[in-house]
């Protein structure tokens, strides 16, 4: 029986300066509890919301990237429910009930040869955070922190067009890269992108899975839910329409609460936020739209001759794509792409490390050039790169001061090879008998030269050394 999976993705617009309806900071992280608040986001009487224009612009960019249509006029609604994380007792969000009013609707995106339809994209405010703390599970304190209340959030809702946990993974990775690429969100921040799923098996009730902490667990939860529903149907047990939660410890989903219907939320128009006429904003934004990851990947393979695999890794991360583009020349494309995807990405795996990096693209270009001219070995390049990232020193200074330049003086290399072989009696006979021992000697020589010896010259020197020994050996 075919599974039908839909996703609801909540993406915080972390690149914005302020919350959706007030001047408090959008970046609430690392602040003392309840210090990033004002009368508006606390919902105090007499306060009025004022819409953040940059949030509308970013939400429209997401809509364009997902091929959505946008209405001429945007409006907002109140979604009423009582929960301690919601100071106003309602959330300002969007709804298409009286015709299109959300930032986007009816989009489509290709996910690994499958079309996933996007039902709608809406702009809304994040609630606050409930924090459970206390000495033990039995003695819990429940605290609330409103620093996040009112932070700008975009909800992306898909049709149930995915069929497997694998589809879910590919889709979420694609979303993650796309949201970073258009500068909407820093997905590496904790909780910046969260996703819920709904799963049903053809003709049966739909089950929602909520509050899953990571993409990885969501994939597992979806897999578990398909299995549970299949078992139920085989045993003629009806599937309840319900919301379930993922139990991380037991690796199963558990029933959470029966699903509210839209009527329970008593939606009504938010008259305190004026209607927003979009006019030709979408056409203007489309012109400023950053190049899509797919187009960039194609350009890297077609114009720069980079392998598809490397192009895929490089194009999906804007930070590295930008360094690549500015350090690239017609000659160095492939070497540069390789050093970025193998060494630099390992050094700068988090946003914080990228922000702290002191590496300039011109210096990176110099390093790759030296590697291509064999003035420096790959091993030395790696160690120079570390120092350039950490201290921002120039490549030439590092080579001069630490002597990382390649040893390519033939007599020096011959001397090095001789001293290594002489230091271990018996090595010569082993090397004469087995090519494996030649590799071992090469390793020793490279180590002794701190990775600076030109590997090709070392190999030749070992061979000629061994040849001379072969000639010395008595005829058998
Ligand atoms: Zn505020």
Tab-separated table of C-alpha atoms and ligand atoms in Angstrom:
chain	number	residue	atom	x	y	z
A	1	UNK	CA	0.000	0.000	0.000
A	2	UNK	CA	1.397	3.357	-1.013
A	3	UNK	CA	2.250	5.848	1.733
A	4	UNK	CA	1.401	9.502	1.263
A	5	UNK	CA	3.581	11.903	3.224
A	6	UNK	CA	3.209	15.656	3.502
A	7	UNK	CA	5.404	18.065	5.435
A	8	UNK	CA	4.944	21.325	7.299
A	9	UNK	CA	8.201	23.197	7.608
A	10	UNK	CA	8.666	26.098	9.999
A	11	UNK	CA	11.561	28.293	9.055
A	12	UNK	CA	12.667	31.197	11.245
A	13	UNK	CA	13.813	34.177	9.200
A	14	UNK	CA	17.017	34.417	11.234
A	15	UNK	CA	18.714	36.875	8.886
A	16	UNK	CA	16.268	39.661	9.810
A	17	UNK	CA	17.075	42.244	12.462
A	18	UNK	CA	13.713	42.536	14.220
A	19	UNK	CA	10.646	40.501	15.125
A	20	UNK	CA	7.601	40.311	12.853
A	21	UNK	CA	5.476	42.999	14.538
A	22	UNK	CA	7.780	44.937	16.879
A	23	UNK	CA	11.321	46.300	17.187
A	24	UNK	CA	12.676	43.536	19.471
A	25	UNK	CA	15.569	41.535	18.094
A	26	UNK	CA	14.779	38.606	15.789
A	27	UNK	CA	17.908	36.906	17.109
A	28	UNK	CA	16.751	35.929	20.601
A	29	UNK	CA	19.446	33.334	21.199
A	30	UNK	CA	22.045	33.734	23.952
A	31	UNK	CA	19.917	36.324	25.797
A	32	UNK	CA	18.731	36.146	29.384
A	33	UNK	CA	15.120	34.903	29.596
A	34	UNK	CA	12.412	37.508	29.025
A	35	UNK	CA	14.802	40.349	28.210
A	36	UNK	CA	13.966	40.533	24.468
A	37	UNK	CA	10.376	41.677	24.942
A	38	UNK	CA	8.179	44.797	24.619
A	39	UNK	CA	4.478	45.597	25.137
A	40	UNK	CA	3.658	44.464	21.569
A	41	UNK	CA	5.206	40.990	21.655
A	42	UNK	CA	3.917	40.520	25.210
A	43	UNK	CA	0.422	41.395	23.979
A	44	UNK	CA	-0.121	44.126	26.582
A	45	UNK	CA	-3.323	46.199	26.290
A	46	UNK	CA	-2.977	49.257	24.101
A	47	UNK	CA	-0.074	47.923	22.026
A	48	UNK	CA	-0.394	47.549	18.279
A	49	UNK	CA	1.539	45.406	15.798
A	50	UNK	CA	3.621	46.994	13.037
A	51	UNK	CA	4.541	44.651	10.180
A	52	UNK	CA	8.242	44.111	9.362
A	53	UNK	CA	8.606	44.876	5.629
A	54	UNK	CA	11.846	42.895	5.288
A	55	UNK	CA	10.015	39.801	6.555
A	56	UNK	CA	7.399	40.163	3.805
A	57	UNK	CA	10.163	40.529	1.231
A	58	UNK	CA	12.018	37.434	2.454
A	59	UNK	CA	8.818	35.376	2.593
A	60	UNK	CA	8.041	36.391	-0.998
A	61	UNK	CA	11.558	35.312	-2.030
A	62	UNK	CA	10.838	31.862	-0.570
A	63	UNK	CA	7.537	31.768	-2.464
A	64	UNK	CA	9.324	32.625	-5.725
A	65	UNK	CA	12.044	30.003	-5.107
A	66	UNK	CA	9.345	27.365	-4.651
A	67	UNK	CA	7.478	28.373	-7.805
A	68	UNK	CA	4.453	29.680	-5.894
A	69	UNK	CA	1.894	32.215	-7.027
A	70	UNK	CA	1.327	35.205	-4.761
A	71	UNK	CA	-1.962	37.130	-4.376
A	72	UNK	CA	-2.252	40.848	-5.116
A	73	UNK	CA	-3.108	41.591	-1.497
A	74	UNK	CA	-1.749	39.920	1.642
A	75	UNK	CA	-3.759	39.797	4.843
A	76	UNK	CA	-3.304	38.370	8.314
A	77	UNK	CA	-5.551	36.370	10.636
A	78	UNK	CA	-5.726	35.652	14.347
A	79	UNK	CA	-5.430	31.990	15.289
A	80	UNK	CA	-6.905	31.713	18.775
A	81	UNK	CA	-5.764	29.180	21.311
A	82	UNK	CA	-4.701	29.228	24.912
A	83	UNK	CA	-1.244	28.093	25.827
A	84	UNK	CA	1.311	29.716	28.159
A	85	UNK	CA	3.823	30.313	25.335
A	86	UNK	CA	1.330	32.570	23.551
A	87	UNK	CA	1.031	35.845	25.503
A	88	UNK	CA	-1.800	37.371	23.415
A	89	UNK	CA	-3.834	34.124	23.436
A	90	UNK	CA	-3.751	34.261	19.652
A	91	UNK	CA	-1.060	33.963	17.021
A	92	UNK	CA	-0.988	36.346	14.073
A	93	UNK	CA	-0.754	34.163	10.998
A	94	UNK	CA	-2.171	33.856	7.493
A	95	UNK	CA	-5.034	31.858	6.036
A	96	UNK	CA	-6.416	31.290	2.532
A	97	UNK	CA	-10.004	30.689	3.679
A	98	UNK	CA	-11.551	33.672	1.814
A	99	UNK	CA	-9.343	33.258	-1.239
A	100	UNK	CA	-5.549	33.540	-1.528
A	101	UNK	CA	-4.157	35.810	1.206
A	102	UNK	CA	-0.918	34.007	2.203
A	103	UNK	CA	2.451	34.993	0.706
A	104	UNK	CA	2.418	32.018	-1.659
A	105	UNK	CA	0.253	29.172	-2.927
A	106	UNK	CA	0.314	26.373	-5.525
A	107	UNK	CA	4.022	25.957	-6.010
A	108	UNK	CA	6.035	22.981	-7.080
A	109	UNK	CA	9.580	21.748	-6.626
A	110	UNK	CA	11.470	18.867	-8.172
A	111	UNK	CA	12.797	16.403	-5.602
A	112	UNK	CA	14.931	13.692	-7.161
A	113	UNK	CA	12.708	13.286	-10.280
A	114	UNK	CA	9.539	13.606	-8.225
A	115	UNK	CA	7.347	16.725	-8.240
A	116	UNK	CA	6.352	17.826	-4.758
A	117	UNK	CA	3.531	20.357	-4.760
A	118	UNK	CA	3.617	23.226	-2.286
A	119	UNK	CA	0.105	24.036	-1.049
A	120	UNK	CA	0.929	27.301	0.621
A	121	UNK	CA	3.515	29.473	2.319
A	122	UNK	CA	2.460	31.695	5.175
A	123	UNK	CA	4.147	34.339	7.262
A	124	UNK	CA	3.485	34.185	10.993
A	125	UNK	CA	4.940	34.870	14.417
A	126	UNK	CA	6.755	32.279	16.523
A	127	UNK	CA	5.377	31.633	20.013
A	128	UNK	CA	7.597	31.848	23.111
A	129	UNK	CA	9.391	28.861	24.588
A	130	UNK	CA	8.290	26.623	27.420
A	131	UNK	CA	11.293	25.419	29.393
A	132	UNK	CA	11.018	22.384	31.642
A	133	UNK	CA	13.584	22.270	34.390
A	134	UNK	CA	13.836	20.861	37.862
A	135	UNK	CA	15.600	18.310	40.012
A	136	UNK	CA	13.965	15.215	38.568
A	137	UNK	CA	11.309	14.102	36.126
A	138	UNK	CA	8.821	13.951	39.003
A	139	UNK	CA	9.778	17.373	40.283
A	140	UNK	CA	9.566	19.500	37.161
A	141	UNK	CA	9.368	23.260	37.077
A	142	UNK	CA	7.758	24.798	34.030
A	143	UNK	CA	9.147	28.156	32.972
A	144	UNK	CA	8.287	30.359	30.045
A	145	UNK	CA	10.623	32.562	28.040
A	146	UNK	CA	9.054	35.133	25.685
A	147	UNK	CA	12.296	36.166	23.965
A	148	UNK	CA	11.221	34.156	20.908
A	149	UNK	CA	7.583	35.339	20.961
A	150	UNK	CA	6.895	37.252	17.756
A	151	UNK	CA	10.040	36.129	15.918
A	152	UNK	CA	9.380	36.006	12.147
A	153	UNK	CA	8.494	32.549	10.904
A	154	UNK	CA	7.535	31.152	7.509
A	155	UNK	CA	5.468	28.003	7.299
A	156	UNK	CA	5.781	25.922	4.153
A	157	UNK	CA	3.081	23.293	3.643
A	158	UNK	CA	3.403	20.560	1.022
A	159	UNK	CA	0.820	18.275	-0.518
A	160	UNK	CA	1.248	14.592	0.489
A	161	UNK	CA	3.447	13.882	-2.531
A	162	UNK	CA	6.295	12.014	-0.826
A	163	UNK	CA	6.198	8.254	-0.452
A	164	UNK	CA	9.136	7.202	1.713
A	165	UNK	CA	11.408	8.402	4.537
A	166	UNK	CA	14.082	8.813	1.850
A	167	UNK	CA	11.881	11.302	-0.058
A	168	UNK	CA	11.447	13.215	3.209
A	169	UNK	CA	15.200	13.373	3.750
A	170	UNK	CA	15.937	14.591	0.227
A	171	UNK	CA	13.180	17.190	0.416
A	172	UNK	CA	14.335	18.563	3.783
A	173	UNK	CA	17.960	18.773	2.647
A	174	UNK	CA	16.832	20.622	-0.451
A	175	UNK	CA	14.771	23.070	1.655
A	176	UNK	CA	17.678	23.586	4.033
A	177	UNK	CA	20.071	24.473	1.189
A	178	UNK	CA	17.506	26.623	-0.639
A	179	UNK	CA	16.618	28.673	2.470
A	180	UNK	CA	20.307	29.331	3.117
A	181	UNK	CA	20.992	30.110	-0.530
A	182	UNK	CA	18.409	32.888	-0.746
A	183	UNK	CA	19.602	34.263	2.590
A	184	UNK	CA	16.321	33.588	4.413
A	185	UNK	CA	17.670	31.560	7.288
A	186	UNK	CA	20.800	30.309	8.936
A	187	UNK	CA	19.774	26.683	9.093
A	188	UNK	CA	22.672	25.729	11.363
A	189	UNK	CA	21.113	27.599	14.313
A	190	UNK	CA	19.279	25.353	16.734
A	191	UNK	CA	15.536	25.293	16.015
A	192	UNK	CA	15.831	27.575	12.967
A	193	UNK	CA	14.149	25.015	10.718
A	194	UNK	CA	11.668	22.569	12.220
A	195	UNK	CA	9.401	20.132	10.439
A	196	UNK	CA	6.228	18.166	11.167
A	197	UNK	CA	4.935	15.365	8.954
A	198	UNK	CA	1.597	13.828	8.109
A	199	UNK	CA	1.418	10.221	7.017
A	200	UNK	CA	-1.457	8.192	5.608
A	201	UNK	CA	-1.838	4.981	3.678
A	202	UNK	CA	-4.177	5.186	0.690
A	203	UNK	CA	-7.803	5.685	1.699
A	204	UNK	CA	-7.090	5.704	5.432
A	205	UNK	CA	-7.028	8.458	8.046
A	206	UNK	CA	-4.151	10.879	8.227
A	207	UNK	CA	-1.813	10.957	11.249
A	208	UNK	CA	0.297	13.973	12.136
A	209	UNK	CA	3.718	13.659	13.720
A	210	UNK	CA	4.758	16.736	15.686
A	211	UNK	CA	7.554	18.049	17.886
A	212	UNK	CA	10.355	15.972	16.422
A	213	UNK	CA	13.673	17.549	17.334
A	214	UNK	CA	15.770	16.799	14.236
A	215	UNK	CA	15.370	16.016	10.537
A	216	UNK	CA	17.050	12.679	11.204
A	217	UNK	CA	14.457	11.721	13.830
A	218	UNK	CA	11.616	12.894	11.604
A	219	UNK	CA	12.789	10.482	8.913
A	220	UNK	CA	12.845	7.678	11.523
A	221	UNK	CA	9.419	8.678	12.868
A	222	UNK	CA	7.912	8.611	9.358
A	223	UNK	CA	9.406	5.143	8.760
A	224	UNK	CA	7.977	3.899	12.058
A	225	UNK	CA	4.559	5.385	11.327
A	226	UNK	CA	4.330	3.708	7.894
A	227	UNK	CA	5.131	0.378	9.562
A	228	UNK	CA	2.613	0.901	12.399
A	229	UNK	CA	-0.199	1.884	10.048
A	230	UNK	CA	0.523	-1.035	7.684
A	231	UNK	CA	0.357	-3.459	10.627
A	232	UNK	CA	-2.914	-1.955	11.852
A	233	UNK	CA	-4.521	-2.227	8.433
A	234	UNK	CA	-3.361	-5.813	8.004
A	235	UNK	CA	-4.935	-6.621	11.375
A	236	UNK	CA	-8.097	-4.687	10.451
A	237	UNK	CA	-7.572	-2.076	13.171
A	238	UNK	CA	-8.824	1.349	12.179
A	239	UNK	CA	-6.271	4.177	12.009
A	240	UNK	CA	-7.304	7.068	14.229
A	241	UNK	CA	-7.059	10.571	12.900
A	242	UNK	CA	-4.702	11.972	15.536
A	243	UNK	CA	-1.471	13.758	16.373
A	244	UNK	CA	1.421	11.609	17.536
A	245	UNK	CA	4.795	12.479	19.054
A	246	UNK	CA	8.162	10.846	18.534
A	247	UNK	CA	9.534	9.152	21.638
A	248	UNK	CA	13.286	9.475	21.155
A	249	UNK	CA	14.184	6.890	23.769
A	250	UNK	CA	11.833	4.140	22.642
A	251	UNK	CA	12.116	5.042	18.936
A	252	UNK	CA	8.333	4.899	18.438
A	253	UNK	CA	5.500	7.396	17.921
A	254	UNK	CA	2.967	7.810	20.723
A	255	UNK	CA	-0.511	9.298	20.687
A	256	UNK	CA	-0.450	12.950	21.772
A	257	UNK	CA	-3.888	14.502	21.463
A	258	UNK	CA	-6.787	14.460	19.067
A	259	UNK	CA	-6.333	16.921	16.279
A	260	UNK	CA	-8.021	20.316	16.541
A	261	UNK	CA	-10.007	21.368	13.535
A	262	UNK	CA	-9.754	24.836	12.008
A	263	UNK	CA	-13.017	25.805	13.740
A	264	UNK	CA	-11.390	25.198	17.145
A	265	UNK	CA	-8.976	28.001	16.362
A	266	UNK	CA	-11.775	30.538	15.722
A	267	UNK	CA	-9.782	32.266	12.985
A	268	UNK	CA	-10.747	35.827	12.187
A	269	UNK	CA	-9.184	38.707	10.301
A	270	UNK	CA	-6.446	40.639	12.095
A	271	UNK	CA	-7.640	44.203	11.596
A	272	UNK	CA	-4.661	45.714	13.431
A	273	UNK	CA	-2.351	44.777	10.544
A	274	UNK	CA	-3.271	46.591	7.329
A	275	UNK	CA	-3.656	44.685	4.086
A	276	UNK	CA	-0.505	44.707	2.035
A	277	UNK	CA	-0.751	45.385	-1.685
A	278	UNK	CA	2.072	43.543	-3.389
A	279	UNK	CA	1.849	45.242	-6.787
A	280	UNK	CA	4.858	44.365	-8.906
A	281	UNK	CA	7.060	43.446	-5.891
A	282	UNK	CA	7.399	39.838	-7.075
A	283	UNK	CA	8.697	40.879	-10.507
A	284	UNK	CA	11.273	43.142	-8.861
A	285	UNK	CA	12.318	40.463	-6.376
A	286	UNK	CA	12.641	37.899	-9.144
A	287	UNK	CA	15.349	40.089	-10.723
A	288	UNK	CA	17.337	40.137	-7.439
A	289	UNK	CA	16.852	36.447	-6.809
A	290	UNK	CA	20.186	34.678	-6.171
A	291	UNK	CA	21.102	32.000	-8.687
A	292	UNK	CA	19.416	28.708	-7.761
A	293	UNK	CA	21.544	25.821	-6.524
A	294	UNK	CA	20.546	23.653	-9.501
A	295	UNK	CA	21.569	26.328	-12.025
A	296	UNK	CA	24.841	26.938	-10.218
A	297	UNK	CA	25.657	23.229	-10.133
A	298	UNK	CA	25.003	22.943	-13.867
A	299	UNK	CA	27.176	25.979	-14.575
A	300	UNK	CA	30.070	24.557	-12.524
A	301	UNK	CA	30.085	21.307	-14.497
A	302	UNK	CA	29.413	22.846	-17.917
A	303	UNK	CA	31.638	25.933	-17.756
A	304	UNK	CA	34.362	24.993	-15.297
A	305	UNK	CA	34.695	21.278	-16.036
A	306	UNK	CA	34.176	20.257	-12.397
A	307	UNK	CA	32.881	16.736	-11.753
A	308	UNK	CA	29.175	16.544	-10.993
A	309	UNK	CA	29.817	15.134	-7.540
A	310	UNK	CA	32.133	17.989	-6.505
A	311	UNK	CA	29.837	20.561	-8.165
A	312	UNK	CA	26.899	19.238	-6.153
A	313	UNK	CA	28.703	19.711	-2.823
A	314	UNK	CA	30.167	23.079	-3.752
A	315	UNK	CA	27.053	24.674	-5.246
A	316	UNK	CA	24.754	23.781	-2.355
A	317	UNK	CA	26.584	25.919	0.200
A	318	UNK	CA	26.566	29.574	-0.600
A	319	UNK	CA	29.498	30.484	1.644
A	320	UNK	CA	31.860	28.114	-0.160
A	321	UNK	CA	30.382	28.829	-3.580
A	322	UNK	CA	31.157	32.512	-3.006
A	323	UNK	CA	34.787	31.852	-2.023
A	324	UNK	CA	35.126	29.572	-5.013
A	325	UNK	CA	33.784	32.147	-7.454
A	326	UNK	CA	36.052	34.914	-6.208
A	327	UNK	CA	39.264	32.823	-6.082
A	328	UNK	CA	38.596	31.036	-9.361
A	329	UNK	CA	40.617	31.531	-12.548
A	330	UNK	CA	40.345	29.707	-15.875
A	331	UNK	CA	43.269	27.517	-14.875
A	332	UNK	CA	42.588	26.658	-11.237
A	333	UNK	CA	38.874	25.696	-11.189
A	334	UNK	CA	39.267	21.999	-10.537
A	335	UNK	CA	42.130	22.188	-8.020
A	336	UNK	CA	40.376	25.019	-6.188
A	337	UNK	CA	37.058	23.132	-6.060
A	338	UNK	CA	38.878	20.087	-4.694
A	339	UNK	CA	40.716	21.925	-1.962
A	340	UNK	CA	37.520	23.724	-0.886
A	341	UNK	CA	35.396	20.574	-0.755
A	342	UNK	CA	38.007	18.348	0.885
A	343	UNK	CA	40.060	20.575	3.185
A	344	UNK	CA	38.340	23.926	3.668
A	345	UNK	CA	34.851	22.516	4.352
A	346	UNK	CA	36.373	20.321	7.062
A	347	UNK	CA	37.970	23.359	8.711
A	348	UNK	CA	34.872	25.551	8.468
A	349	UNK	CA	32.005	23.192	9.105
A	350	UNK	CA	29.856	25.560	11.159
A	351	UNK	CA	28.515	29.031	10.453
A	352	UNK	CA	30.391	30.345	13.477
A	353	UNK	CA	33.711	29.016	12.163
A	354	UNK	CA	32.922	30.524	8.759
A	355	UNK	CA	32.211	33.880	10.370
A	356	UNK	CA	35.452	33.699	12.375
A	357	UNK	CA	37.605	32.608	9.425
A	358	UNK	CA	40.312	35.070	8.400
A	359	UNK	CA	40.956	33.477	5.027
A	360	UNK	CA	40.766	35.823	2.035
A	361	UNK	CA	39.898	34.439	-1.369
A	362	UNK	CA	42.987	36.010	-3.024
A	363	UNK	CA	45.231	34.196	-0.534
A	364	UNK	CA	43.405	30.944	-1.199
A	365	UNK	CA	44.015	31.492	-4.906
A	366	UNK	CA	47.743	31.956	-4.218
A	367	UNK	CA	47.882	28.701	-2.262
A	368	UNK	CA	46.167	26.735	-5.034
A	369	UNK	CA	48.469	28.325	-7.611
A	370	UNK	CA	51.536	27.225	-5.613
A	371	UNK	CA	50.140	23.701	-5.410
A	372	UNK	CA	49.577	23.599	-9.147
A	373	UNK	CA	53.144	24.839	-9.815
A	374	UNK	CA	54.413	22.204	-7.374
A	375	UNK	CA	55.963	24.872	-5.185
A	376	UNK	CA	54.130	23.317	-2.246
A	377	UNK	CA	52.826	19.803	-1.618
A	378	UNK	CA	49.260	18.901	-0.762
A	379	UNK	CA	50.237	18.116	2.840
A	380	UNK	CA	51.966	21.482	3.253
A	381	UNK	CA	49.025	23.228	1.619
A	382	UNK	CA	46.708	21.719	4.194
A	383	UNK	CA	48.798	22.937	7.087
A	384	UNK	CA	49.209	26.419	5.540
A	385	UNK	CA	45.441	26.588	5.043
A	386	UNK	CA	44.838	25.953	8.740
A	387	UNK	CA	47.087	28.815	9.669
A	388	UNK	CA	45.528	31.145	7.076
A	389	UNK	CA	42.024	30.400	8.398
A	390	UNK	CA	43.054	30.803	12.033
A	391	UNK	CA	45.447	33.765	11.929
A	392	UNK	CA	44.770	35.374	8.578
A	393	UNK	CA	48.462	35.292	7.685
A	394	UNK	CA	49.474	35.662	4.065
A	395	UNK	CA	50.382	32.530	2.185
A	396	UNK	CA	53.831	33.831	1.188
A	397	UNK	CA	54.711	34.669	4.802
A	398	UNK	CA	53.742	31.209	5.983
A	399	UNK	CA	55.839	29.496	3.326
A	400	UNK	CA	58.844	31.743	4.014
A	401	UNK	CA	58.700	31.528	7.799
A	402	UNK	CA	57.849	27.884	8.266
A	403	UNK	CA	59.760	26.609	5.242
A	404	UNK	CA	56.755	24.801	3.849
A	405	UNK	CA	58.015	25.145	0.281
A	406	UNK	CA	58.420	21.928	-1.637
A	407	UNK	CA	61.770	20.182	-1.492
A	408	UNK	CA	62.456	19.526	-5.161
A	409	UNK	CA	66.230	19.628	-5.210
A	410	UNK	CA	67.274	16.307	-6.707
A	411	UNK	CA	70.453	15.940	-4.652
A	412	UNK	CA	68.580	16.738	-1.422
A	413	UNK	CA	65.937	14.141	-2.213
A	414	UNK	CA	68.522	11.489	-3.085
A	415	UNK	CA	70.257	12.244	0.203
A	416	UNK	CA	66.945	11.979	2.084
A	417	UNK	CA	66.086	8.647	0.435
A	418	UNK	CA	69.566	7.286	1.163
A	419	UNK	CA	69.427	8.263	4.829
A	420	UNK	CA	65.972	6.721	5.301
A	421	UNK	CA	66.909	3.410	3.665
A	422	UNK	CA	70.235	3.194	5.490
A	423	UNK	CA	68.483	3.746	8.824
A	424	UNK	CA	66.630	0.430	8.568
A	425	UNK	CA	68.786	-2.484	7.544
A	426	UNK	CA	66.884	-5.080	5.568
A	427	UNK	CA	64.646	-2.494	3.909
A	428	UNK	CA	66.465	-2.761	0.605
A	429	UNK	CA	65.942	-6.512	0.294
A	430	UNK	CA	62.304	-6.144	1.243
A	431	UNK	CA	61.829	-3.375	-1.313
A	432	UNK	CA	63.542	-5.384	-4.008
A	433	UNK	CA	61.120	-8.243	-3.305
A	434	UNK	CA	57.871	-6.347	-2.838
A	435	UNK	CA	56.420	-3.077	-4.153
A	436	UNK	CA	54.597	-2.679	-0.818
A	437	UNK	CA	57.911	-1.944	0.863
A	438	UNK	CA	58.520	0.823	-1.723
A	439	UNK	CA	55.340	2.523	-0.538
A	440	UNK	CA	56.507	2.119	3.022
A	441	UNK	CA	59.843	3.807	2.219
A	442	UNK	CA	57.975	6.594	0.446
A	443	UNK	CA	55.927	7.156	3.585
A	444	UNK	CA	59.077	7.361	5.692
A	445	UNK	CA	60.731	9.853	3.336
A	446	UNK	CA	57.622	12.059	3.181
A	447	UNK	CA	57.400	11.991	6.959
A	448	UNK	CA	61.047	12.906	7.369
A	449	UNK	CA	60.588	15.860	4.990
A	450	UNK	CA	57.438	16.947	6.893
A	451	UNK	CA	55.414	16.331	3.757
A	452	UNK	CA	57.491	18.824	1.747
A	453	UNK	CA	59.331	16.484	-0.599
A	454	UNK	CA	57.932	16.282	-4.119
A	455	UNK	CA	56.290	12.802	-4.066
A	456	UNK	CA	56.994	12.050	-7.734
A	457	UNK	CA	60.706	12.870	-7.303
A	458	UNK	CA	60.855	10.733	-4.151
A	459	UNK	CA	59.379	7.759	-6.000
A	460	UNK	CA	61.932	8.140	-8.804
A	461	UNK	CA	64.798	8.494	-6.327
A	462	UNK	CA	63.776	5.302	-4.501
A	463	UNK	CA	63.519	3.425	-7.781
A	464	UNK	CA	66.919	4.526	-8.976
A	465	UNK	CA	68.395	3.673	-5.584
A	466	UNK	CA	66.877	0.204	-5.823
A	467	UNK	CA	68.055	-0.160	-9.440
A	468	UNK	CA	71.609	0.548	-8.326
A	469	UNK	CA	71.240	-2.137	-5.643
A	470	UNK	CA	69.861	-4.612	-8.215
A	471	UNK	CA	72.920	-4.018	-10.399
A	472	UNK	CA	75.233	-4.524	-7.424
A	473	UNK	CA	73.664	-7.880	-6.551
A	474	UNK	CA	75.675	-10.918	-7.684
A	475	UNK	CA	74.236	-12.886	-10.627
A	476	UNK	CA	72.293	-15.895	-9.479
B	1	LIG	ZN1	8.730	43.105	21.102
